[in-house]
Amino acid sequence: MLALTEFVIDFARGIELADLRGPVAINARTKIAFRAGIGPHSENETIRLVLNELSAIKSETYGDYRLGVPYPKSPGRRCDLCLGTPPAWVWAIEAKMLRLYRDNGKLNDNMLMHILSPYPEHRSALTDCQKLIESGLRGRKAIVVYGYESAQFPTGPAIRAFELLARDLVRLSERATACFRGLMHPMHQSGVVVAWEIAEKEARLMAEM
């Protein structure tokens, strides 16, 4: 069984390996290329690039995975990453990016909303907790946040704020953490991958019995 502590180490290494290939993201609106590196890529594309690397170097662990898996109870919603094979996945994972600076060095004022917003319309890491619990997906479930560090806006305060809010909604495991560094993009050179296993709160389980 893949431990969450091992997964975050692998994911961080996958970011570093994918970055070595010099991937170039394209601005969806202007169609102009960003500077090379994994940093400017979207969440979905980052996950795809990372799993490409992991499935190549650890095929026994990451040879079976699916991206964008429909929720059985809400087919219009999709889980970012499921490891293993259906119907009982090893892990069902929702991932969120914490990237406070854009490719051009300007601050992204909306980024914290994607981690901490309590409103389902914002599809934040916080609301992903409850959606994943209620998804109908079988197997262990986890929330992953990968964040790019900066001196002025370190990831730590946002991650701790998420933990405080999430514990009101679900049972949250101890945080698993791994770092990545040495990336080529000048604004996104290092960062952290953090993850928590989530489960339904006992009070709610008792109420439903």
mmCIF file of C-alpha atoms in Angstrom:
data_model
loop_
_atom_site.group_PDB
_atom_site.id
_atom_site.type_symbol
_atom_site.label_atom_id
_atom_site.label_comp_id
_atom_site.label_asym_id
_atom_site.label_seq_id
_atom_site.Cartn_x
_atom_site.Cartn_y
_atom_site.Cartn_z
ATOM 1 C CA MET A 1 0.000 0.000 0.000
ATOM 2 C CA LEU A 2 1.371 3.399 -1.012
ATOM 3 C CA ALA A 3 1.794 5.643 2.033
ATOM 4 C CA LEU A 4 0.883 9.302 1.704
ATOM 5 C CA THR A 5 4.338 10.263 2.988
ATOM 6 C CA GLU A 6 5.866 8.351 0.077
ATOM 7 C CA PHE A 7 3.456 9.886 -2.417
ATOM 8 C CA VAL A 8 4.363 13.488 -1.568
ATOM 9 C CA ILE A 9 8.082 12.680 -1.865
ATOM 10 C CA ASP A 10 7.443 11.095 -5.246
ATOM 11 C CA PHE A 11 5.246 13.966 -6.428
ATOM 12 C CA ALA A 12 7.908 16.508 -5.474
ATOM 13 C CA ARG A 13 10.509 14.479 -7.367
ATOM 14 C CA GLY A 14 8.153 14.264 -10.322
ATOM 15 C CA ILE A 15 7.906 18.055 -10.400
ATOM 16 C CA GLU A 16 11.694 18.304 -10.521
ATOM 17 C CA LEU A 17 12.005 15.686 -13.263
ATOM 18 C CA ALA A 18 9.253 17.220 -15.385
ATOM 19 C CA ASP A 19 10.869 20.633 -15.017
ATOM 20 C CA LEU A 20 14.191 19.307 -16.337
ATOM 21 C CA ARG A 21 12.487 18.738 -19.688
ATOM 22 C CA GLY A 22 11.838 22.467 -20.042
ATOM 23 C CA PRO A 23 8.074 22.298 -20.632
ATOM 24 C CA VAL A 24 6.497 25.460 -22.010
ATOM 25 C CA ALA A 25 2.946 26.446 -21.063
ATOM 26 C CA ILE A 26 0.782 28.569 -23.348
ATOM 27 C CA ASN A 27 -1.423 31.386 -22.086
ATOM 28 C CA ALA A 28 -4.979 30.174 -22.757
ATOM 29 C CA ARG A 29 -6.224 33.706 -23.466
ATOM 30 C CA THR A 30 -3.403 35.296 -25.474
ATOM 31 C CA LYS A 31 -1.876 32.075 -26.892
ATOM 32 C CA ILE A 32 1.544 33.495 -25.987
ATOM 33 C CA ALA A 33 4.121 31.106 -24.518
ATOM 34 C CA PHE A 34 5.195 31.543 -20.919
ATOM 35 C CA ARG A 35 8.812 31.170 -19.884
ATOM 36 C CA ALA A 36 10.010 27.562 -19.776
ATOM 37 C CA GLY A 37 9.512 25.463 -16.670
ATOM 38 C CA ILE A 38 6.749 23.568 -14.949
ATOM 39 C CA GLY A 39 5.769 26.557 -12.779
ATOM 40 C CA PRO A 40 3.386 28.326 -15.203
ATOM 41 C CA HIS A 41 1.438 25.159 -16.058
ATOM 42 C CA SER A 42 -2.147 24.578 -14.942
ATOM 43 C CA GLU A 43 -3.040 22.119 -12.203
ATOM 44 C CA ASN A 44 -4.278 19.511 -14.659
ATOM 45 C CA GLU A 45 -1.225 19.805 -16.874
ATOM 46 C CA THR A 46 1.163 19.720 -13.917
ATOM 47 C CA ILE A 47 -0.438 16.531 -12.615
ATOM 48 C CA ARG A 48 -0.212 14.987 -16.087
ATOM 49 C CA LEU A 49 3.458 15.900 -16.461
ATOM 50 C CA VAL A 50 4.321 14.632 -12.986
ATOM 51 C CA LEU A 51 2.522 11.298 -13.430
ATOM 52 C CA ASN A 52 4.228 10.800 -16.782
ATOM 53 C CA GLU A 53 7.537 10.948 -14.932
ATOM 54 C CA LEU A 54 6.463 8.797 -11.999
ATOM 55 C CA SER A 55 4.958 6.075 -14.164
ATOM 56 C CA ALA A 56 8.288 5.856 -16.007
ATOM 57 C CA ILE A 57 10.577 5.648 -12.967
ATOM 58 C CA LYS A 58 8.265 3.741 -10.569
ATOM 59 C CA SER A 59 5.962 1.760 -12.813
ATOM 60 C CA GLU A 60 5.247 -0.777 -10.077
ATOM 61 C CA THR A 61 3.649 2.019 -8.026
ATOM 62 C CA TYR A 62 2.355 4.433 -10.663
ATOM 63 C CA GLY A 63 1.786 2.163 -13.647
ATOM 64 C CA ASP A 64 -1.965 2.238 -13.012
ATOM 65 C CA TYR A 65 -3.597 5.630 -12.609
ATOM 66 C CA ARG A 66 -6.426 7.672 -14.075
ATOM 67 C CA LEU A 67 -6.895 11.423 -14.451
ATOM 68 C CA GLY A 68 -10.267 13.152 -14.358
ATOM 69 C CA VAL A 69 -12.244 10.228 -12.929
ATOM 70 C CA PRO A 70 -16.017 10.936 -12.725
ATOM 71 C CA TYR A 71 -17.561 10.897 -9.257
ATOM 72 C CA PRO A 72 -19.991 7.941 -9.110
ATOM 73 C CA LYS A 73 -22.548 10.004 -7.192
ATOM 74 C CA SER A 74 -21.981 13.191 -9.232
ATOM 75 C CA PRO A 75 -20.830 12.247 -12.763
ATOM 76 C CA GLY A 76 -20.479 15.908 -13.719
ATOM 77 C CA ARG A 77 -17.632 16.234 -11.217
ATOM 78 C CA ARG A 78 -14.264 14.609 -11.723
ATOM 79 C CA CYS A 79 -11.489 13.563 -9.370
ATOM 80 C CA ASP A 80 -8.075 14.921 -10.334
ATOM 81 C CA LEU A 81 -6.126 11.697 -9.821
ATOM 82 C CA CYS A 82 -6.958 8.119 -8.874
ATOM 83 C CA LEU A 83 -4.122 5.671 -8.249
ATOM 84 C CA GLY A 84 -4.594 1.952 -8.802
ATOM 85 C CA THR A 85 -7.511 0.345 -10.605
ATOM 86 C CA PRO A 86 -11.274 0.689 -10.213
ATOM 87 C CA PRO A 87 -13.561 0.180 -8.498
ATOM 88 C CA ALA A 88 -11.505 0.244 -5.264
ATOM 89 C CA TRP A 89 -8.745 2.788 -5.835
ATOM 90 C CA VAL A 90 -5.548 2.841 -3.795
ATOM 91 C CA TRP A 91 -5.952 6.620 -3.498
ATOM 92 C CA ALA A 92 -8.503 9.120 -4.811
ATOM 93 C CA ILE A 93 -6.771 12.506 -4.790
ATOM 94 C CA GLU A 94 -7.936 16.071 -5.311
ATOM 95 C CA ALA A 95 -5.023 18.441 -5.908
ATOM 96 C CA LYS A 96 -4.731 22.198 -5.759
ATOM 97 C CA MET A 97 -1.945 24.563 -6.743
ATOM 98 C CA LEU A 98 -0.778 27.437 -4.516
ATOM 99 C CA ARG A 99 1.080 29.826 -6.824
ATOM 100 C CA LEU A 100 0.956 33.406 -5.621
ATOM 101 C CA TYR A 101 3.094 34.914 -8.392
ATOM 102 C CA ARG A 102 2.341 34.827 -12.088
ATOM 103 C CA ASP A 103 4.849 34.174 -14.863
ATOM 104 C CA ASN A 104 5.430 37.936 -15.197
ATOM 105 C CA GLY A 105 6.152 38.409 -11.483
ATOM 106 C CA LYS A 106 2.811 40.021 -10.644
ATOM 107 C CA LEU A 107 0.860 38.875 -7.604
ATOM 108 C CA ASN A 108 -2.174 36.651 -8.219
ATOM 109 C CA ASP A 109 -4.677 38.126 -5.781
ATOM 110 C CA ASN A 110 -7.228 35.333 -6.333
ATOM 111 C CA MET A 111 -4.982 32.378 -5.563
ATOM 112 C CA LEU A 112 -5.885 31.984 -1.882
ATOM 113 C CA MET A 113 -9.539 31.651 -2.906
ATOM 114 C CA HIS A 114 -8.620 28.368 -4.619
ATOM 115 C CA ILE A 115 -7.335 26.999 -1.315
ATOM 116 C CA LEU A 116 -9.532 28.530 1.390
ATOM 117 C CA SER A 117 -12.892 29.585 -0.065
ATOM 118 C CA PRO A 118 -15.880 27.967 1.699
ATOM 119 C CA TYR A 119 -18.097 28.427 -1.371
ATOM 120 C CA PRO A 120 -18.531 25.389 -3.671
ATOM 121 C CA GLU A 121 -18.599 27.597 -6.760
ATOM 122 C CA HIS A 122 -14.923 28.420 -6.208
ATOM 123 C CA ARG A 123 -13.911 24.728 -6.234
ATOM 124 C CA SER A 124 -11.320 25.267 -3.524
ATOM 125 C CA ALA A 125 -9.236 22.718 -1.655
ATOM 126 C CA LEU A 126 -11.548 23.324 1.295
ATOM 127 C CA THR A 127 -14.754 22.475 -0.573
ATOM 128 C CA ASP A 128 -12.996 19.576 -2.318
ATOM 129 C CA CYS A 129 -12.793 17.890 1.099
ATOM 130 C CA GLN A 130 -16.540 17.482 1.422
ATOM 131 C CA LYS A 131 -17.072 16.754 -2.268
ATOM 132 C CA LEU A 132 -14.492 13.977 -2.222
ATOM 133 C CA ILE A 133 -16.009 12.412 0.911
ATOM 134 C CA GLU A 134 -19.436 12.414 -0.768
ATOM 135 C CA SER A 135 -18.147 11.391 -4.209
ATOM 136 C CA GLY A 136 -18.915 7.689 -3.997
ATOM 137 C CA LEU A 137 -15.337 6.838 -4.980
ATOM 138 C CA ARG A 138 -14.025 3.769 -3.178
ATOM 139 C CA GLY A 139 -10.596 3.677 -1.572
ATOM 140 C CA ARG A 140 -8.574 6.050 0.577
ATOM 141 C CA LYS A 141 -9.000 9.752 -0.108
ATOM 142 C CA ALA A 142 -6.538 12.632 0.099
ATOM 143 C CA ILE A 143 -6.193 16.343 -0.519
ATOM 144 C CA VAL A 144 -2.876 17.467 -2.014
ATOM 145 C CA VAL A 145 -1.606 21.035 -2.267
ATOM 146 C CA TYR A 146 1.583 21.841 -4.144
ATOM 147 C CA GLY A 147 2.838 25.365 -3.647
ATOM 148 C CA TYR A 148 5.607 27.557 -5.003
ATOM 149 C CA GLU A 149 7.544 29.435 -2.342
ATOM 150 C CA SER A 150 8.421 33.121 -2.263
ATOM 151 C CA ALA A 151 10.176 35.169 0.399
ATOM 152 C CA GLN A 152 7.323 37.651 0.733
ATOM 153 C CA PHE A 153 4.486 35.119 0.617
ATOM 154 C CA PRO A 154 5.588 31.739 2.045
ATOM 155 C CA THR A 155 3.164 28.851 1.735
ATOM 156 C CA GLY A 156 3.108 27.991 5.445
ATOM 157 C CA PRO A 157 0.407 30.409 6.654
ATOM 158 C CA ALA A 158 -2.006 29.406 3.877
ATOM 159 C CA ILE A 159 -1.444 25.711 4.558
ATOM 160 C CA ARG A 160 -2.048 26.134 8.292
ATOM 161 C CA ALA A 161 -5.196 28.172 7.595
ATOM 162 C CA PHE A 162 -6.480 25.369 5.370
ATOM 163 C CA GLU A 163 -5.931 22.832 8.143
ATOM 164 C CA LEU A 164 -7.874 24.914 10.668
ATOM 165 C CA LEU A 165 -10.850 25.266 8.327
ATOM 166 C CA ALA A 166 -10.798 21.714 6.969
ATOM 167 C CA ARG A 167 -10.907 20.127 10.429
ATOM 168 C CA ASP A 168 -14.394 21.576 10.857
ATOM 169 C CA LEU A 169 -15.564 19.600 7.819
ATOM 170 C CA VAL A 170 -13.683 16.292 7.797
ATOM 171 C CA ARG A 171 -11.248 14.180 9.754
ATOM 172 C CA LEU A 172 -7.813 15.307 8.651
ATOM 173 C CA SER A 173 -4.672 13.218 9.096
ATOM 174 C CA GLU A 174 -1.298 14.572 10.068
ATOM 175 C CA ARG A 175 0.279 16.567 7.264
ATOM 176 C CA ALA A 176 2.682 14.776 4.907
ATOM 177 C CA THR A 177 5.286 17.135 3.430
ATOM 178 C CA ALA A 178 8.041 17.078 0.815
ATOM 179 C CA CYS A 179 10.027 19.867 -0.832
ATOM 180 C CA PHE A 180 11.145 20.460 -4.395
ATOM 181 C CA ARG A 181 13.821 22.873 -5.582
ATOM 182 C CA GLY A 182 16.126 23.833 -8.415
ATOM 183 C CA LEU A 183 13.390 24.601 -10.954
ATOM 184 C CA MET A 184 14.211 26.692 -14.006
ATOM 185 C CA HIS A 185 11.462 29.343 -13.964
ATOM 186 C CA PRO A 186 12.680 32.510 -12.181
ATOM 187 C CA MET A 187 9.371 33.010 -10.331
ATOM 188 C CA HIS A 188 8.749 29.359 -9.453
ATOM 189 C CA GLN A 189 12.071 27.866 -8.384
ATOM 190 C CA SER A 190 11.161 25.886 -5.280
ATOM 191 C CA GLY A 191 8.210 24.794 -3.257
ATOM 192 C CA VAL A 192 6.435 22.193 -1.198
ATOM 193 C CA VAL A 193 3.984 19.336 -1.656
ATOM 194 C CA VAL A 194 1.647 18.705 1.270
ATOM 195 C CA ALA A 195 -1.113 16.143 1.649
ATOM 196 C CA TRP A 196 -3.682 14.911 4.140
ATOM 197 C CA GLU A 197 -5.788 11.794 4.186
ATOM 198 C CA ILE A 198 -9.411 12.738 4.768
ATOM 199 C CA ALA A 199 -12.338 10.788 6.191
ATOM 200 C CA GLU A 200 -15.859 11.533 7.303
ATOM 201 C CA LYS A 201 -16.163 13.047 10.758
ATOM 202 C CA GLU A 202 -17.295 10.602 13.444
ATOM 203 C CA ALA A 203 -20.140 12.844 14.623
ATOM 204 C CA ARG A 204 -21.699 12.749 11.175
ATOM 205 C CA LEU A 205 -21.222 8.993 10.892
ATOM 206 C CA MET A 206 -22.995 8.480 14.229
ATOM 207 C CA ALA A 207 -25.892 10.715 13.141
ATOM 208 C CA GLU A 208 -26.424 8.583 10.036
ATOM 209 C CA MET A 209 -26.439 5.260 11.932
#
